[in-house]
XYZ file of N, CA and C in Angstrom:
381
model
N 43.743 -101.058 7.144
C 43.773 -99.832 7.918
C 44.233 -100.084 9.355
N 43.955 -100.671 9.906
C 44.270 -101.377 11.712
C 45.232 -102.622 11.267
N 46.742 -101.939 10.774
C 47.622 -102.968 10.652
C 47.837 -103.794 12.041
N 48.054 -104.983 12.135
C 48.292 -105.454 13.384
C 49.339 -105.152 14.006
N 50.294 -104.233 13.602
C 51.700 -103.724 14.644
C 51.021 -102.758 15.025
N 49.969 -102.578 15.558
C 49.259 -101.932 16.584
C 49.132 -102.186 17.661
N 48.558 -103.983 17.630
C 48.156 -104.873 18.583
C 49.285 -104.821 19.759
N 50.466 -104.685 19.848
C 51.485 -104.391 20.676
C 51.436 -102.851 21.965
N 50.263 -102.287 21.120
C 50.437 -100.989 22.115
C 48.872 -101.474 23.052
N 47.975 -102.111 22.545
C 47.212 -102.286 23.355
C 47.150 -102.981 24.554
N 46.117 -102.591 25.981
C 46.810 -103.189 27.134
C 45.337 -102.852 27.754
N 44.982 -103.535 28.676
C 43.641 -102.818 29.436
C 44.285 -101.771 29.877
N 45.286 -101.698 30.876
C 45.267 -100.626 31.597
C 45.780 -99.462 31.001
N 46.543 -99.540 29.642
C 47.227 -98.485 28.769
C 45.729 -97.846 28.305
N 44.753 -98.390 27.877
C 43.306 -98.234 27.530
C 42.571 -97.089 28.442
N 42.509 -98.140 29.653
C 41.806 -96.968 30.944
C 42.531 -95.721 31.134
N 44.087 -95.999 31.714
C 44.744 -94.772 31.324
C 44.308 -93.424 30.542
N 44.414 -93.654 29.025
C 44.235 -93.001 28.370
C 42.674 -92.431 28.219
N 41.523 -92.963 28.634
C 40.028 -93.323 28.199
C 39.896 -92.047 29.252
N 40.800 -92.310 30.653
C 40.583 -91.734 31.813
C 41.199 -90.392 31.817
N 42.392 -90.268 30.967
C 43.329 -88.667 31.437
C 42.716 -88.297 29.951
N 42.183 -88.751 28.938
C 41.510 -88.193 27.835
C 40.129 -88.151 27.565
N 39.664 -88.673 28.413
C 38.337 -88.627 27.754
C 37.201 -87.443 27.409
N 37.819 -86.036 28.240
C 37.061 -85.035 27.344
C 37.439 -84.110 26.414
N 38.958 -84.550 26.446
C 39.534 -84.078 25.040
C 39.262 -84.726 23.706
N 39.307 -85.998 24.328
C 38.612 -86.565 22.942
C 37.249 -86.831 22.559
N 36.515 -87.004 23.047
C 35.521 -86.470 22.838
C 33.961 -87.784 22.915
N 33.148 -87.415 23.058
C 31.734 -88.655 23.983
C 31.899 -89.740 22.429
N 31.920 -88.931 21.303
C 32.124 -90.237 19.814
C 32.814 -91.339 19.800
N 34.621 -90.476 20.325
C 35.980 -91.522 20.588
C 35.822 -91.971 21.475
N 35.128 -91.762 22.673
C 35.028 -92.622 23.910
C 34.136 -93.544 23.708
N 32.690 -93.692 23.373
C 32.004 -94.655 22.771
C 32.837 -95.756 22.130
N 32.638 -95.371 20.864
C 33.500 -96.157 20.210
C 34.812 -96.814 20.522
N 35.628 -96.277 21.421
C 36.574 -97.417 22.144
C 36.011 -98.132 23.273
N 34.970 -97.892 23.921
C 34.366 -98.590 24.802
C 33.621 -99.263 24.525
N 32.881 -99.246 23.670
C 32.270 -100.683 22.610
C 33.575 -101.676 22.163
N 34.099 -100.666 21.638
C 35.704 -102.228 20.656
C 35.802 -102.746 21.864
N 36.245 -102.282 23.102
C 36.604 -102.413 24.195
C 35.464 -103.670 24.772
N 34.774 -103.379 24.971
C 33.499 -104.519 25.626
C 32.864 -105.792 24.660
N 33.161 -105.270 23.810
C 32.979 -106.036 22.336
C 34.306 -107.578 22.152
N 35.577 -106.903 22.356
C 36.769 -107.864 22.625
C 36.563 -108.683 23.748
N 36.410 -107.857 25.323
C 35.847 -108.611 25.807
C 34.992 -109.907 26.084
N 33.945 -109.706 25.036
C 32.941 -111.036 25.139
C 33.913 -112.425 24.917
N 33.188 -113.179 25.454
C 33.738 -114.863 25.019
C 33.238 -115.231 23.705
N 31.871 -114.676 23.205
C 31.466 -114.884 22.084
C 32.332 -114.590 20.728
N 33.637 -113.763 21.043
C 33.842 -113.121 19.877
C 35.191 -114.204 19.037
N 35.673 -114.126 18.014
C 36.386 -114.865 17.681
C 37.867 -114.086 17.642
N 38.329 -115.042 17.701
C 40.289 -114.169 18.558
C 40.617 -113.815 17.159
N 40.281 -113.736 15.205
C 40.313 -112.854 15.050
C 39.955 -111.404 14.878
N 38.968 -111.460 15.309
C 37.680 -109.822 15.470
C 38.872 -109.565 16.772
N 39.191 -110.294 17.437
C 39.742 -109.747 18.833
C 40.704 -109.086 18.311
N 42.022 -109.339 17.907
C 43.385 -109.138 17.016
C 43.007 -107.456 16.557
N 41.711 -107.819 15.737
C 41.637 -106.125 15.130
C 41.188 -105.206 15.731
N 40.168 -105.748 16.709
C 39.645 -104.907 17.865
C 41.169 -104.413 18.763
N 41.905 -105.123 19.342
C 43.048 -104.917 19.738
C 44.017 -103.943 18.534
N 44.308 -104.125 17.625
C 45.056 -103.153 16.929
C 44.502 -101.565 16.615
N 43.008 -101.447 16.763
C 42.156 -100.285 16.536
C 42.606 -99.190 17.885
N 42.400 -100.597 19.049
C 42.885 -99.704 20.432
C 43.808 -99.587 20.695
N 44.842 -100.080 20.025
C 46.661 -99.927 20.520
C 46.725 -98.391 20.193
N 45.600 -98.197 18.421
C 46.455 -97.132 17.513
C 46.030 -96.016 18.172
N 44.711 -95.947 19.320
C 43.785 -95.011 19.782
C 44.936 -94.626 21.095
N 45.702 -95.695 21.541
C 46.414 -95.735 22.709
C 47.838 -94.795 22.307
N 48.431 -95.061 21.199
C 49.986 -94.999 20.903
C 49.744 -93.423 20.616
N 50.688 -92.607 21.707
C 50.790 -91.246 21.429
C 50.940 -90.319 20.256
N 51.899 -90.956 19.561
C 52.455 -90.801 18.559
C 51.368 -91.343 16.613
N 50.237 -90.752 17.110
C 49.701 -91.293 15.778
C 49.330 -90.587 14.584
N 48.945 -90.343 13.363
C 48.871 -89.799 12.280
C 48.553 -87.889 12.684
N 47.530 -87.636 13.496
C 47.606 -86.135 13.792
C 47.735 -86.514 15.422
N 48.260 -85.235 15.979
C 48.690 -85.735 17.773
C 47.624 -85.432 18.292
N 47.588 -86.349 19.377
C 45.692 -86.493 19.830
C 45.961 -85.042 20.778
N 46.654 -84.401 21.329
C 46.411 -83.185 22.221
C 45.931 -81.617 20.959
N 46.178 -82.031 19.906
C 45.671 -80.987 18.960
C 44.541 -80.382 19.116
N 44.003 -79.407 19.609
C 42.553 -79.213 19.721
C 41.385 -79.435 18.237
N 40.738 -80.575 18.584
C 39.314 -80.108 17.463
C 39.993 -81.586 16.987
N 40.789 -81.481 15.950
C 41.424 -82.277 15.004
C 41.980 -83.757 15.471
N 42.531 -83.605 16.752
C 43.946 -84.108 17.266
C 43.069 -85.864 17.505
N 42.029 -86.112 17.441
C 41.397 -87.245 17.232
C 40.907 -88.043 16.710
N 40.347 -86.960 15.383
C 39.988 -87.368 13.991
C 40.387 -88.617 13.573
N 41.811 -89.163 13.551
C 42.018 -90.171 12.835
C 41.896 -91.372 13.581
N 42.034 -91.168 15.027
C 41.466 -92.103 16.216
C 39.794 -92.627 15.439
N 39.296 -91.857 15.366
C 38.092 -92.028 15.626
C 37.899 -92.489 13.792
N 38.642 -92.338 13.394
C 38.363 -92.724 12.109
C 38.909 -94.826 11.596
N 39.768 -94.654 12.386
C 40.343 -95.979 12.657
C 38.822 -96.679 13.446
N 38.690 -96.306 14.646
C 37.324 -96.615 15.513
C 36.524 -97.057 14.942
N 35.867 -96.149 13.827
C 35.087 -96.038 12.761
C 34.699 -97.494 12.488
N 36.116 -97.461 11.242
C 36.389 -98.385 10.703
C 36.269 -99.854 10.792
N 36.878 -99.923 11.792
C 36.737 -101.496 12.680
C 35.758 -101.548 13.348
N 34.477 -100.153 14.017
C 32.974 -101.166 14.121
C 32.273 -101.508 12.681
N 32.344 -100.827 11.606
C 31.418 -101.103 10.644
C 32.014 -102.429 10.550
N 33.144 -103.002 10.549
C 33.675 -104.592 10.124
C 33.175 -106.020 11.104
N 33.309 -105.028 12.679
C 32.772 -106.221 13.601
C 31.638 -106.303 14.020
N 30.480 -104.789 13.731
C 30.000 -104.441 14.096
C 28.208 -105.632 14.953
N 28.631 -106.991 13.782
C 27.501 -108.008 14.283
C 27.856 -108.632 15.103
N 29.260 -108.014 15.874
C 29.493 -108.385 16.999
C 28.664 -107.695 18.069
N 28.392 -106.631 18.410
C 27.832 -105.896 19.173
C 26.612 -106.205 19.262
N 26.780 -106.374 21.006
C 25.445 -106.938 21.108
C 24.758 -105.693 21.948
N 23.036 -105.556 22.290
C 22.625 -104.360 23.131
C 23.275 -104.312 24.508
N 23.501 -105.556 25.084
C 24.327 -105.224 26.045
C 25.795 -104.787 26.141
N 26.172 -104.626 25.357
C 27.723 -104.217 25.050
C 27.395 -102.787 25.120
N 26.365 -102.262 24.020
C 26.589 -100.758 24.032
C 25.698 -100.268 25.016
N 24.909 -101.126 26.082
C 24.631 -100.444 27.273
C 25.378 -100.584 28.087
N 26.500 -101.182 28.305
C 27.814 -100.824 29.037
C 28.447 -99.731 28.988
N 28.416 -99.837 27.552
C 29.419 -98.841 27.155
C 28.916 -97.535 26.837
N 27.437 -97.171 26.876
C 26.713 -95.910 27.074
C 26.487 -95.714 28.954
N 27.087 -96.590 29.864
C 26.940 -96.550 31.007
C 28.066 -95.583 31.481
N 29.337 -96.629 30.979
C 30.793 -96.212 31.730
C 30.672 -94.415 30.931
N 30.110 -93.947 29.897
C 29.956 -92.593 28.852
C 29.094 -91.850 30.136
N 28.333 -92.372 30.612
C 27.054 -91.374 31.467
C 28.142 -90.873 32.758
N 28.827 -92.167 32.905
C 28.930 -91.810 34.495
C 30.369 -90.928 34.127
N 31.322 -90.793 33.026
C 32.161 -89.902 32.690
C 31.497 -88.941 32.093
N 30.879 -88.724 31.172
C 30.116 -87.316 30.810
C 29.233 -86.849 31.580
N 28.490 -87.474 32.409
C 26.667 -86.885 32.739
C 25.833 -87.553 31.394
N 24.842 -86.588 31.436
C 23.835 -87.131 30.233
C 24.052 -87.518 29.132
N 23.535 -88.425 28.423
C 24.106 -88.355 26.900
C 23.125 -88.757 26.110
N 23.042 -87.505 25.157
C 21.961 -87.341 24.195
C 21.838 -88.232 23.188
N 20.496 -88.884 23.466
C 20.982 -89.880 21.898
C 20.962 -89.686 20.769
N 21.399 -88.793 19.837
C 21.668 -88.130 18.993
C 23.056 -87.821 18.590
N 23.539 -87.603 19.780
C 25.163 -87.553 19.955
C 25.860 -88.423 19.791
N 25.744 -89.821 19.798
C 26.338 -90.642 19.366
C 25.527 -91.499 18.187
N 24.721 -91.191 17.175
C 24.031 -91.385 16.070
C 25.528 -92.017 14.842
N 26.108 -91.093 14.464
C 27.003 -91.602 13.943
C 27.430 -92.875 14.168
N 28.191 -92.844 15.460
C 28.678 -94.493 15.700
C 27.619 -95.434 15.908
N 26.192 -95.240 16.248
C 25.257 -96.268 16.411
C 25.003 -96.796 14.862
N 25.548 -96.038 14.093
C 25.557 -96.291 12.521
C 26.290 -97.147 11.777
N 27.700 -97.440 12.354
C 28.191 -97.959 12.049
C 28.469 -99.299 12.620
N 27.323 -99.627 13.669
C 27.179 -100.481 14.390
C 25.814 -101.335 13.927
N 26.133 -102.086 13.226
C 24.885 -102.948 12.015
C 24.676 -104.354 12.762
């Protein structure tokens, strides 16, 4: 599913970019979840191939042009977030509590509050 001719669109700053001029179109789920892959790649702990797929998950979240167009209202993320999905349930014993309190940090200070309930799903797929 996260072919690696993905890995080419990913970039930190193509990442922030997008995290930053999208992040309430897409929505507190897709932002999580790339900010975990995101902090997750990061670590030194992780092995450069979890990195590779973590990197191809965020190229595909990055590349304008992907299966439905992310400016679509409602829909236009779905498959972002389904890719997202995908690749935490695989790395997911990568994630450590400090990763997703980063990454429920950088979510607070772009959303405000965040209900923990609201991101239940992805804490799910995070084993």
């Amino acid at each position: 599913m996260t072919d690696q001719k993905y890995c080419k669109y990913f970039s930190k700053q193509s990442l922030w970019e997008k995290l930053k001029e999208q992040a309430k179109n897409a929505g507190m789920k897709v932002v999580y979840a790339a900010l975990v892959l995101y902090y997750t790649m990061e670590s030194p702990h992780v092995k450069t191939k979890t990195k590779f797929s973590i990197a191809a998950a965020l190229g595909y979240f990055i590349l304008p042009a992907d299966a439905i167009f992310d400016l679509t209202p409602i829909i236009g993320y779905s498959d972002d977030l389904g890719v997202l999905l995908f690749v935490l349930a695989q790395i997911g014993q990568n994630v450590t509590p400090e990763i997703k309190e980063k990454a429920r940090a950088k979510l607070t200070e772009w959303f405000g509050t965040v209900e923990p309930d609201a991101l239940k799903e992805i804490e799910e797929k995070i084993l």
